[in-house]
Short mmCIF file of C-alpha atoms in Angstrom, two decimals:
data_model
loop_
_atom_site.label_atom_id
_atom_site.label_comp_id
_atom_site.label_asym_id
_atom_site.label_seq_id
_atom_site.Cartn_x
_atom_site.Cartn_y
_atom_site.Cartn_z
CA UNK M 23 101.01 108.64 81.48
CA UNK M 24 101.92 109.58 85.03
CA UNK M 25 99.65 112.47 85.91
CA UNK M 26 101.08 112.89 89.40
CA UNK M 27 104.80 112.57 89.97
CA UNK M 28 107.02 112.48 93.00
CA UNK M 29 110.50 112.57 91.56
CA UNK M 30 112.38 111.93 94.78
CA UNK M 31 112.01 108.32 95.89
CA UNK M 32 113.64 109.01 99.23
CA UNK M 33 114.59 111.79 101.61
CA UNK M 34 116.66 111.72 104.77
CA UNK M 35 116.65 114.56 107.30
CA UNK M 36 117.86 115.14 110.82
CA UNK M 37 115.40 115.31 113.66
CA UNK M 38 114.28 118.88 114.30
CA UNK M 39 115.04 120.07 110.78
CA UNK M 40 112.56 120.74 107.99
CA UNK M 41 111.43 118.01 105.60
CA UNK M 42 110.27 119.16 102.17
CA UNK M 43 108.51 116.68 99.91
CA UNK M 44 107.67 117.66 96.37
CA UNK M 45 105.01 116.66 93.88
CA UNK M 46 104.24 117.68 90.30
CA UNK M 47 101.07 117.15 88.30
CA UNK M 48 100.08 117.55 84.69
CA UNK M 49 96.29 117.67 84.62
CA UNK M 50 94.83 121.14 85.08
CA UNK M 51 91.45 119.62 85.87
CA UNK M 52 92.50 118.52 89.34
CA UNK M 53 90.85 120.80 91.86
CA UNK M 54 92.25 119.51 95.09
CA UNK M 55 95.38 117.87 96.35
CA UNK M 56 96.16 115.74 99.37
CA UNK M 57 99.10 114.26 101.20
CA UNK M 58 98.97 110.83 102.80
CA UNK M 59 101.34 108.98 105.09
CA UNK M 60 101.60 105.25 104.62
CA UNK M 61 103.30 102.34 106.31
CA UNK M 62 103.87 98.97 104.58
CA UNK M 63 100.83 96.70 104.53
CA UNK M 64 98.55 99.46 105.80
CA UNK M 65 96.13 101.86 104.17
CA UNK M 66 97.07 105.52 103.66
CA UNK M 67 96.47 107.97 106.48
CA UNK M 68 95.28 111.44 105.52
CA UNK M 69 97.61 114.28 106.55
CA UNK M 70 96.58 117.50 104.90
CA UNK M 71 94.91 118.80 101.79
CA UNK M 72 94.58 121.95 99.73
CA UNK M 73 92.02 123.23 97.32
CA UNK M 74 93.14 124.55 93.96
CA UNK M 75 91.84 127.99 94.90
CA UNK M 76 94.38 128.30 97.69
CA UNK M 77 98.15 128.43 97.70
CA UNK M 78 98.85 127.41 101.28
CA UNK M 79 97.28 125.34 104.02
CA UNK M 80 98.76 124.76 107.43
CA UNK M 81 97.95 122.21 110.12
CA UNK M 82 100.32 122.03 113.04
CA UNK M 83 103.73 120.88 111.86
CA UNK M 84 102.45 120.25 108.32
CA UNK M 85 102.12 122.89 105.63
CA UNK M 86 101.18 122.30 102.02
CA UNK M 87 102.04 124.83 99.33
CA UNK M 88 100.45 124.87 95.89
CA UNK M 89 101.88 126.62 92.84
CA UNK M 90 99.24 126.26 90.17
CA UNK M 91 101.20 127.98 87.43
CA UNK M 92 104.03 125.49 87.92
CA UNK M 93 101.64 122.59 88.64
CA UNK M 94 103.68 121.88 91.73
CA UNK M 95 102.91 121.24 95.36
CA UNK M 96 105.06 120.59 98.35
CA UNK M 97 104.66 119.34 101.89
CA UNK M 98 106.73 120.92 104.63
CA UNK M 99 107.14 119.18 107.95
CA UNK M 100 108.76 121.21 110.66
CA UNK M 101 110.19 120.23 112.99
CA UNK M 102 110.67 116.71 111.69
CA UNK M 103 110.40 113.89 114.19
CA UNK M 104 111.56 110.25 113.98
CA UNK M 105 107.91 109.19 114.09
CA UNK M 106 107.42 110.96 110.77
CA UNK M 107 109.49 108.30 109.04
CA UNK M 108 107.19 106.65 106.49
CA UNK M 109 106.25 106.75 102.83
CA UNK M 110 104.46 109.94 101.81
CA UNK M 111 102.13 110.03 98.85
CA UNK M 112 100.68 113.07 97.20
CA UNK M 113 97.35 112.64 95.47
CA UNK M 114 95.32 114.80 93.14
CA UNK M 115 91.60 114.64 92.73
CA UNK M 116 88.45 115.93 91.19
CA UNK M 117 85.83 116.98 93.72
CA UNK M 118 82.88 115.86 91.60
CA UNK M 119 84.08 112.27 91.23
CA UNK M 120 86.22 111.74 94.31
CA UNK M 121 88.75 109.83 92.23
CA UNK M 122 92.32 110.21 93.42
CA UNK M 123 95.48 109.83 91.39
CA UNK M 124 98.53 109.07 93.51
CA UNK M 125 102.18 109.86 93.00
CA UNK M 126 104.83 107.19 93.35
CA UNK M 127 105.63 108.07 96.95
CA UNK M 128 108.66 109.41 98.77
CA UNK M 129 110.22 107.50 101.64
CA UNK M 130 111.10 109.90 104.42
CA UNK M 131 113.62 108.93 107.05
CA UNK M 132 114.06 111.22 110.02
CA UNK M 133 117.22 110.45 111.91
CA UNK M 134 117.41 111.04 115.68
CA UNK S 6 84.39 107.19 113.82
CA UNK S 7 84.89 106.89 110.07
CA UNK S 8 86.39 103.42 110.07
CA UNK S 9 86.75 101.29 106.97
CA UNK S 10 87.53 97.62 107.32
CA UNK S 11 88.72 95.07 104.79
CA UNK S 12 88.44 91.33 104.97
CA UNK S 13 90.52 89.31 104.73
CA UNK S 14 93.67 91.21 105.62
CA UNK S 15 95.72 88.66 103.73
CA UNK S 16 94.94 85.69 101.54
CA UNK S 17 96.96 83.06 99.74
CA UNK S 18 95.31 81.13 96.94
CA UNK S 19 96.16 78.77 94.13
CA UNK S 20 96.34 79.92 90.55
CA UNK S 21 92.98 79.66 88.82
CA UNK S 22 90.84 80.17 91.88
CA UNK S 23 88.71 83.21 92.69
CA UNK S 24 89.14 85.42 95.72
CA UNK S 25 86.62 87.82 97.23
CA UNK S 26 87.70 90.87 99.21
CA UNK S 27 85.21 92.83 101.29
CA UNK S 28 85.31 96.52 102.07
CA UNK S 29 82.99 97.80 104.79
CA UNK S 30 82.30 101.24 106.15
CA UNK S 31 81.64 100.51 109.81
CA UNK S 32 80.04 103.69 111.10
CA UNK S 33 78.90 105.60 108.03
CA UNK S 34 77.18 105.05 104.73
CA UNK S 35 78.99 105.39 101.44
CA UNK S 36 77.40 105.51 98.02
CA UNK S 37 80.85 105.54 96.48
CA UNK S 38 83.80 103.34 97.22
CA UNK S 39 87.06 103.07 95.34
CA UNK S 40 89.39 100.15 94.78
CA UNK S 41 93.14 100.60 94.45
CA UNK S 42 96.00 98.23 93.86
CA UNK S 43 99.57 98.71 94.98
CA UNK S 44 102.51 96.67 93.76
CA UNK S 45 105.67 96.59 95.89
CA UNK S 46 107.46 99.93 96.00
CA UNK S 47 104.96 101.45 93.60
CA UNK S 48 102.10 103.88 93.74
CA UNK S 49 98.48 103.19 94.54
CA UNK S 50 96.71 102.68 91.23
CA UNK S 51 93.00 103.38 91.02
CA UNK S 52 91.25 100.34 89.61
CA UNK S 53 87.58 101.20 89.72
CA UNK S 54 84.84 103.28 91.24
CA UNK S 55 82.12 101.30 92.97
CA UNK S 56 78.69 102.93 93.12
CA UNK S 57 75.91 101.56 95.29
CA UNK S 58 73.14 100.13 93.20
CA UNK S 59 74.85 100.55 89.86
CA UNK S 60 77.65 99.11 87.84
CA UNK S 61 81.22 99.90 88.73
CA UNK S 62 83.27 102.07 86.43
CA UNK S 63 86.73 100.79 85.64
CA UNK S 64 89.91 102.69 84.88
CA UNK S 65 91.61 102.19 81.56
CA UNK S 66 93.51 98.94 81.39
CA UNK S 67 91.60 97.22 84.22
CA UNK S 68 89.74 94.10 83.10
CA UNK S 69 86.18 94.33 84.37
CA UNK S 70 85.57 90.61 83.81
CA UNK S 71 88.57 89.74 85.93
CA UNK S 72 87.94 92.17 88.75
CA UNK S 73 84.26 91.92 89.59
CA UNK S 74 82.93 94.64 91.84
CA UNK S 75 79.62 94.57 93.67
CA UNK S 76 78.31 97.42 95.82
CA UNK S 77 75.08 95.93 97.10
CA UNK S 78 74.60 98.15 100.12
CA UNK S 79 75.64 101.53 101.44
CA UNK S 80 78.24 99.93 103.71
CA UNK S 81 79.68 97.09 101.66
CA UNK S 82 81.59 96.75 98.42
CA UNK S 83 83.24 93.54 97.29
CA UNK S 84 86.06 92.93 94.83
CA UNK S 85 86.32 89.45 93.38
CA UNK S 86 89.51 88.52 91.58
CA UNK S 87 88.41 85.79 89.21
CA UNK S 88 90.74 83.05 87.96
CA UNK S 89 93.62 84.60 89.85
CA UNK S 90 97.14 84.30 88.51
CA UNK S 91 100.49 85.08 90.15
CA UNK S 92 100.61 88.47 88.41
CA UNK S 93 97.47 89.44 90.34
CA UNK S 94 99.43 89.20 93.58
CA UNK S 95 99.28 92.65 95.05
CA UNK S 96 98.04 94.81 97.90
CA UNK S 97 94.43 95.82 97.37
CA UNK S 98 93.08 98.87 99.19
CA UNK S 99 89.58 100.29 99.25
CA UNK S 100 88.36 103.72 100.23
CA UNK S 101 84.88 104.92 101.09
CA UNK S 102 83.37 108.33 100.39
CA UNK S 103 80.66 109.06 102.95
CA UNK S 104 77.15 109.78 101.77
CA UNK S 105 77.08 112.96 103.82
CA UNK S 106 80.61 114.06 103.04
CA UNK S 107 80.97 117.79 103.43
CA UNK S 108 84.12 117.86 101.39
CA UNK S 109 86.43 115.80 99.29
CA UNK S 110 88.67 115.32 102.31
CA UNK S 111 86.23 112.92 103.83
CA UNK S 112 87.33 109.80 102.04
CA UNK S 113 88.54 107.02 104.29
CA UNK S 114 90.87 104.18 103.42
CA UNK S 115 90.77 100.59 104.55
CA UNK S 116 93.82 98.79 105.91
CA UNK S 117 94.35 96.83 102.71
CA UNK S 118 94.35 93.16 101.71
CA UNK S 119 97.50 91.34 100.71
CA UNK S 120 96.77 88.79 97.96
CA UNK S 121 99.34 86.17 97.08
CA UNK S 122 98.58 83.81 94.20
CA UNK S 123 100.73 80.71 94.04
#
């Protein structure tokens, strides 16, 4: 039972354009959501998060949108840069336990 | 600050042997650490929650007798893969949740350990 899903395994965008990565979840008990960037053979690096009581959080080039009714969140990166090329994981968690459930990841390639 | 280290970074062992992986929070204390496993081109799967001074809690489908977790201090958790087999070959990642974490954001991941069982 995949509670957190990233249905697009890969995404390719041109440098300077917007990258939109999507994530769906099924468990209504999750109360916060995070996005991580990861390179092979390394641990995840935290990018941005959002609480379930909000619908948008912005940090520099990164914006996360949450649609609770649709159980959907997305990460917008604008403008995209070649250095953004990596695997992006969304994760959902419960603030009282700290446990995170990760999606399958989306490989983003930003072409110069 | 907020650095989590893992040791070793990679290990190769023979089938049937046991391997210990250490996860250390270098500049903070963590009552809770988590262990994840990632197979190639797959997601990070939560294996267990490691609580300082108490028994670890394991996710469904994870064999607690095979993956022994010890969290003996506020800065160290260890994962021992007992009687390792080739199917245990994976990338193991830990994360640490600081004792004084102000929010859920403050969970830090280690660099991971690549285990290859021959």
